[in-house]
Tab-separated table of C-alpha atoms in Angstrom:
chain	number	residue	atom	x	y	z
A	1	UNK	CA	16.260	-60.709	28.522
A	2	UNK	CA	15.379	-63.208	25.821
A	3	UNK	CA	12.958	-60.727	24.218
A	4	UNK	CA	15.632	-58.043	24.225
A	5	UNK	CA	18.069	-60.360	22.458
A	6	UNK	CA	15.413	-61.222	19.850
A	7	UNK	CA	14.723	-57.519	19.274
A	8	UNK	CA	18.426	-56.768	18.868
A	9	UNK	CA	18.738	-59.659	16.449
A	10	UNK	CA	15.880	-58.332	14.311
A	11	UNK	CA	17.292	-54.817	14.362
A	12	UNK	CA	20.736	-56.147	13.404
A	13	UNK	CA	19.200	-58.035	10.479
A	14	UNK	CA	17.323	-54.955	9.272
A	15	UNK	CA	20.378	-52.709	9.587
A	16	UNK	CA	22.562	-55.253	7.773
A	17	UNK	CA	19.958	-55.525	5.008
A	18	UNK	CA	19.860	-51.727	4.594
A	19	UNK	CA	23.674	-51.512	4.475
A	20	UNK	CA	23.876	-54.258	1.847
A	21	UNK	CA	21.159	-52.537	-0.196
A	22	UNK	CA	23.073	-49.260	-0.115
A	23	UNK	CA	26.295	-51.012	-1.146
A	24	UNK	CA	24.508	-52.800	-3.984
A	25	UNK	CA	22.815	-49.632	-5.157
A	26	UNK	CA	26.158	-47.776	-5.076
A	27	UNK	CA	27.886	-50.505	-7.109
A	28	UNK	CA	25.106	-50.485	-9.697
A	29	UNK	CA	25.260	-46.716	-10.064
A	30	UNK	CA	29.067	-46.547	-10.234
A	31	UNK	CA	29.594	-49.366	-12.753
A	32	UNK	CA	26.579	-48.884	-15.046
A	33	UNK	CA	26.517	-45.660	-17.039
A	34	UNK	CA	22.848	-45.860	-17.966
A	35	UNK	CA	21.710	-46.365	-14.390
A	36	UNK	CA	24.150	-43.655	-13.282
A	37	UNK	CA	22.632	-41.166	-15.742
A	38	UNK	CA	19.131	-42.051	-14.591
A	39	UNK	CA	20.122	-41.614	-10.964
A	40	UNK	CA	21.783	-38.251	-11.564
A	41	UNK	CA	18.822	-37.003	-13.559
A	42	UNK	CA	16.348	-38.142	-10.926
A	43	UNK	CA	18.434	-36.753	-8.069
A	44	UNK	CA	18.676	-33.385	-9.812
A	45	UNK	CA	14.894	-33.270	-10.189
A	46	UNK	CA	14.403	-34.244	-6.556
A	47	UNK	CA	16.976	-31.764	-5.244
A	48	UNK	CA	15.476	-29.066	-7.446
A	49	UNK	CA	12.041	-29.794	-6.003
A	50	UNK	CA	13.395	-29.682	-2.439
A	51	UNK	CA	15.283	-26.441	-3.096
A	52	UNK	CA	12.182	-24.871	-4.631
A	53	UNK	CA	10.083	-25.754	-1.584
A	54	UNK	CA	12.846	-24.559	0.726
A	55	UNK	CA	13.109	-21.240	-1.085
A	56	UNK	CA	9.325	-20.855	-1.001
A	57	UNK	CA	9.394	-21.291	2.763
A	58	UNK	CA	12.162	-18.706	3.055
A	59	UNK	CA	10.217	-16.319	0.794
A	60	UNK	CA	7.178	-16.711	3.026
A	61	UNK	CA	9.104	-15.875	6.196
A	62	UNK	CA	10.946	-12.957	4.568
A	63	UNK	CA	7.861	-11.638	2.779
A	64	UNK	CA	7.013	-9.241	5.595
A	65	UNK	CA	10.499	-7.723	5.442
A	66	UNK	CA	10.333	-7.351	1.670
A	67	UNK	CA	6.913	-5.692	1.857
A	68	UNK	CA	8.225	-3.203	4.428
A	69	UNK	CA	11.181	-2.409	2.169
A	70	UNK	CA	8.836	-1.932	-0.780
A	71	UNK	CA	6.666	0.481	1.212
A	72	UNK	CA	9.744	2.482	2.147
A	73	UNK	CA	10.775	2.648	-1.511
A	74	UNK	CA	7.277	3.802	-2.470
A	75	UNK	CA	7.442	6.473	0.236
A	76	UNK	CA	10.740	7.710	-1.223
A	77	UNK	CA	9.142	7.803	-4.677
A	78	UNK	CA	6.234	9.903	-3.371
A	79	UNK	CA	8.758	12.158	-1.674
A	80	UNK	CA	10.689	12.747	-4.913
A	81	UNK	CA	7.535	13.372	-6.952
A	82	UNK	CA	5.933	15.915	-4.636
A	83	UNK	CA	9.126	17.686	-3.672
A	84	UNK	CA	9.846	18.117	-7.383
A	85	UNK	CA	6.313	19.473	-7.711
A	86	UNK	CA	7.125	21.958	-4.931
A	87	UNK	CA	10.171	23.052	-6.937
A	88	UNK	CA	8.078	23.434	-10.095
A	89	UNK	CA	5.569	25.579	-8.195
A	90	UNK	CA	8.371	27.727	-6.711
A	91	UNK	CA	7.593	26.622	-3.162
A	92	UNK	CA	11.215	25.613	-2.609
A	93	UNK	CA	14.332	26.494	-4.575
A	94	UNK	CA	15.541	23.835	-7.016
A	95	UNK	CA	19.118	24.201	-5.691
A	96	UNK	CA	18.011	23.702	-2.114
A	97	UNK	CA	18.752	20.438	-0.333
A	98	UNK	CA	15.600	20.971	1.705
A	99	UNK	CA	12.938	18.264	1.728
A	100	UNK	CA	9.569	19.910	2.128
A	101	UNK	CA	7.363	16.783	2.159
A	102	UNK	CA	8.226	13.492	3.813
A	103	UNK	CA	6.093	10.334	3.498
A	104	UNK	CA	5.655	7.733	6.238
A	105	UNK	CA	4.208	4.322	5.209
A	106	UNK	CA	1.361	2.902	7.305
A	107	UNK	CA	-1.391	0.286	7.145
A	108	UNK	CA	-5.147	0.728	7.564
A	109	UNK	CA	-6.112	-1.764	10.265
A	110	UNK	CA	-9.734	-0.706	10.739
A	111	UNK	CA	-12.216	1.412	8.779
A	112	UNK	CA	-15.831	2.200	8.031
A	113	UNK	CA	-17.313	3.410	4.732
A	114	UNK	CA	-21.081	3.208	5.305
A	115	UNK	CA	-21.561	5.780	8.079
A	116	UNK	CA	-22.055	9.558	8.131
A	117	UNK	CA	-18.792	10.027	10.010
A	118	UNK	CA	-16.495	7.306	8.751
A	119	UNK	CA	-13.121	6.715	10.385
A	120	UNK	CA	-9.930	4.886	9.442
A	121	UNK	CA	-7.380	3.578	11.948
A	122	UNK	CA	-3.676	3.336	11.114
A	123	UNK	CA	-1.148	0.964	12.666
A	124	UNK	CA	1.243	3.784	13.564
A	125	UNK	CA	1.104	6.616	16.055
A	126	UNK	CA	3.203	9.258	17.773
A	127	UNK	CA	6.072	6.788	18.275
A	128	UNK	CA	6.479	6.829	14.472
A	129	UNK	CA	6.243	10.617	14.193
A	130	UNK	CA	2.520	10.895	13.416
A	131	UNK	CA	0.485	13.785	14.810
A	132	UNK	CA	-2.847	15.510	14.320
A	133	UNK	CA	-3.362	17.403	11.082
A	134	UNK	CA	-1.152	15.243	8.861
A	135	UNK	CA	-2.517	14.281	5.446
A	136	UNK	CA	-2.929	10.655	4.406
A	137	UNK	CA	-2.721	9.433	0.795
A	138	UNK	CA	-2.200	6.234	-1.154
A	139	UNK	CA	-1.321	5.362	-4.740
A	140	UNK	CA	-4.819	6.311	-5.920
A	141	UNK	CA	-5.086	9.725	-4.275
A	142	UNK	CA	-6.178	11.405	-1.055
A	143	UNK	CA	-7.415	9.314	1.883
A	144	UNK	CA	-7.973	11.955	4.566
A	145	UNK	CA	-6.488	13.805	7.542
A	146	UNK	CA	-5.300	12.505	10.920
A	147	UNK	CA	-7.463	13.788	13.774
A	148	UNK	CA	-6.415	11.785	16.841
A	149	UNK	CA	-3.163	10.043	17.734
A	150	UNK	CA	-1.817	7.942	20.559
A	151	UNK	CA	1.560	6.244	20.822
A	152	UNK	CA	0.683	3.246	18.655
A	153	UNK	CA	-2.301	4.226	16.482
A	154	UNK	CA	-3.806	7.133	14.564
A	155	UNK	CA	-7.436	7.913	13.716
A	156	UNK	CA	-8.091	9.376	10.270
A	157	UNK	CA	-11.038	11.433	9.061
A	158	UNK	CA	-11.312	10.247	5.440
A	159	UNK	CA	-12.758	12.216	2.540
A	160	UNK	CA	-15.946	10.199	3.065
A	161	UNK	CA	-16.763	11.924	6.359
A	162	UNK	CA	-19.295	14.722	6.875
A	163	UNK	CA	-16.702	17.016	8.470
A	164	UNK	CA	-14.051	16.501	5.803
A	165	UNK	CA	-13.018	19.596	3.810
A	166	UNK	CA	-10.211	19.648	1.229
A	167	UNK	CA	-9.141	22.597	-0.910
A	168	UNK	CA	-9.086	21.540	-4.570
A	169	UNK	CA	-8.359	22.941	-8.015
A	170	UNK	CA	-9.799	21.996	-11.403
A	171	UNK	CA	-6.837	20.962	-13.541
A	172	UNK	CA	-6.138	23.178	-16.553
A	173	UNK	CA	-9.030	25.471	-15.554
A	174	UNK	CA	-7.471	27.253	-12.603
A	175	UNK	CA	-10.667	27.373	-10.537
A	176	UNK	CA	-10.450	26.581	-6.837
A	177	UNK	CA	-13.118	25.122	-4.608
A	178	UNK	CA	-13.789	22.995	-1.536
A	179	UNK	CA	-14.396	19.264	-1.696
A	180	UNK	CA	-16.892	17.886	0.818
A	181	UNK	CA	-18.807	14.654	1.160
A	182	UNK	CA	-22.499	13.896	1.461
A	183	UNK	CA	-23.637	10.481	2.798
A	184	UNK	CA	-23.688	7.711	1.804
A	185	UNK	CA	-21.975	7.187	-1.535
A	186	UNK	CA	-18.311	6.452	-0.777
A	187	UNK	CA	-17.397	6.817	-4.457
A	188	UNK	CA	-18.553	10.431	-4.913
A	189	UNK	CA	-18.162	13.865	-3.330
A	190	UNK	CA	-19.191	17.451	-4.041
A	191	UNK	CA	-17.285	20.631	-4.886
A	192	UNK	CA	-18.576	24.023	-3.782
A	193	UNK	CA	-17.456	27.607	-4.440
A	194	UNK	CA	-16.803	27.246	-8.190
A	195	UNK	CA	-18.410	30.387	-9.749
A	196	UNK	CA	-21.017	30.125	-12.486
A	197	UNK	CA	-18.833	31.878	-15.065
A	198	UNK	CA	-16.269	29.043	-14.881
A	199	UNK	CA	-15.932	26.838	-17.952
A	200	UNK	CA	-16.134	23.175	-16.964
A	201	UNK	CA	-16.409	19.846	-18.739
A	202	UNK	CA	-17.297	16.384	-17.543
A	203	UNK	CA	-14.114	14.414	-17.042
A	204	UNK	CA	-12.063	17.391	-15.832
A	205	UNK	CA	-9.486	16.295	-13.246
A	206	UNK	CA	-9.751	17.465	-9.641
A	207	UNK	CA	-6.468	17.928	-7.733
A	208	UNK	CA	-5.376	19.158	-4.324
A	209	UNK	CA	-4.755	22.906	-4.462
A	210	UNK	CA	-1.747	23.062	-2.150
A	211	UNK	CA	-3.360	25.933	-0.227
A	212	UNK	CA	-2.616	24.287	3.127
A	213	UNK	CA	0.206	22.536	4.934
A	214	UNK	CA	-1.726	19.250	4.798
A	215	UNK	CA	-1.450	18.153	1.164
A	216	UNK	CA	1.035	19.062	-1.574
A	217	UNK	CA	-0.373	20.638	-4.705
A	218	UNK	CA	-1.405	18.329	-7.521
A	219	UNK	CA	-2.520	15.074	-5.830
A	220	UNK	CA	-5.212	13.515	-7.999
A	221	UNK	CA	-8.598	13.189	-6.267
A	222	UNK	CA	-11.063	12.337	-9.027
A	223	UNK	CA	-12.920	13.622	-12.081
A	224	UNK	CA	-15.989	15.785	-12.589
A	225	UNK	CA	-18.916	13.450	-13.224
A	226	UNK	CA	-21.687	16.043	-13.429
A	227	UNK	CA	-22.393	19.730	-12.725
A	228	UNK	CA	-25.310	22.150	-12.890
A	229	UNK	CA	-26.484	25.564	-11.707
A	230	UNK	CA	-29.449	26.000	-9.409
A	231	UNK	CA	-31.687	28.873	-10.454
A	232	UNK	CA	-30.491	32.051	-8.785
A	233	UNK	CA	-27.227	30.490	-7.593
A	234	UNK	CA	-23.817	31.968	-8.333
A	235	UNK	CA	-21.975	28.692	-7.867
A	236	UNK	CA	-22.001	25.289	-9.545
A	237	UNK	CA	-23.172	22.122	-7.858
A	238	UNK	CA	-20.419	19.710	-8.921
A	239	UNK	CA	-20.312	15.955	-8.433
A	240	UNK	CA	-16.866	14.353	-8.374
A	241	UNK	CA	-16.265	10.666	-8.918
A	242	UNK	CA	-13.491	9.849	-6.472
A	243	UNK	CA	-10.517	8.000	-7.881
A	244	UNK	CA	-9.914	6.219	-4.597
A	245	UNK	CA	-11.969	3.129	-3.790
A	246	UNK	CA	-12.142	3.489	-0.014
A	247	UNK	CA	-13.458	-0.047	0.353
A	248	UNK	CA	-10.069	-1.306	-0.883
A	249	UNK	CA	-7.808	1.264	0.809
A	250	UNK	CA	-5.097	-0.617	2.692
A	251	UNK	CA	-1.520	0.647	2.328
A	252	UNK	CA	-1.235	4.406	2.875
A	253	UNK	CA	1.372	7.136	3.304
A	254	UNK	CA	1.226	9.885	5.925
A	255	UNK	CA	2.515	13.272	4.756
A	256	UNK	CA	4.796	15.298	6.978
A	257	UNK	CA	5.145	18.896	5.825
A	258	UNK	CA	8.432	20.120	7.255
A	259	UNK	CA	7.604	23.762	6.561
A	260	UNK	CA	5.115	24.828	9.242
A	261	UNK	CA	5.198	28.446	8.191
A	262	UNK	CA	2.943	27.987	5.165
A	263	UNK	CA	-0.478	29.530	5.532
A	264	UNK	CA	-3.204	27.055	6.387
């Protein structure tokens, strides 16, 4: 009991000391302009620091939401660009309210780039409207085509896969060919079926041809790095430097072509 009384006495003394200190500090601040200005200035700095840290914490927790919103906005931008391209190429009427191409944002959660048959895995599946045969792109160009889907995930055959085939056109030349990949350089691919009478230059842009329901016409793929004719051949051997760095591919957009009547 005696120890309890001693403890209470010490606590009472400490509390009384703190109260008196607060009263003294308040009197000094209220009746001395210089000290008041210093206090206000210091308190503003301190509160600003606290608010900055607080806002940083909020930004961190809301970052995921903001990123999702940004991806949706990017998907809408892709949609406007390629639907306008469809209008320009007379695929849909300019007065039509129809949306031919829709873009669904997704994330690459697993991938390989050093194998003969590389694969990418996306974090979305049939629950999000994905299905086999849909094209996949990002801000740098074509990624590949979805081959397998379950409810939550999708497997993509990228351009850097032995079985990949994409119909392409040489910009401003009008020549069409097929882009395919040969192991193991993930930065380059080959174009076949360009006839020997075609006029080509290094640096010519290679775009999607739009000859299928998978990709809209005009998506940039890369540039011609080199080309030559084998003796006796009627077609060029063309090397394309891919614009997309597949080692860095992360945020992608899955293309839904709402017109299934186009010829594959």
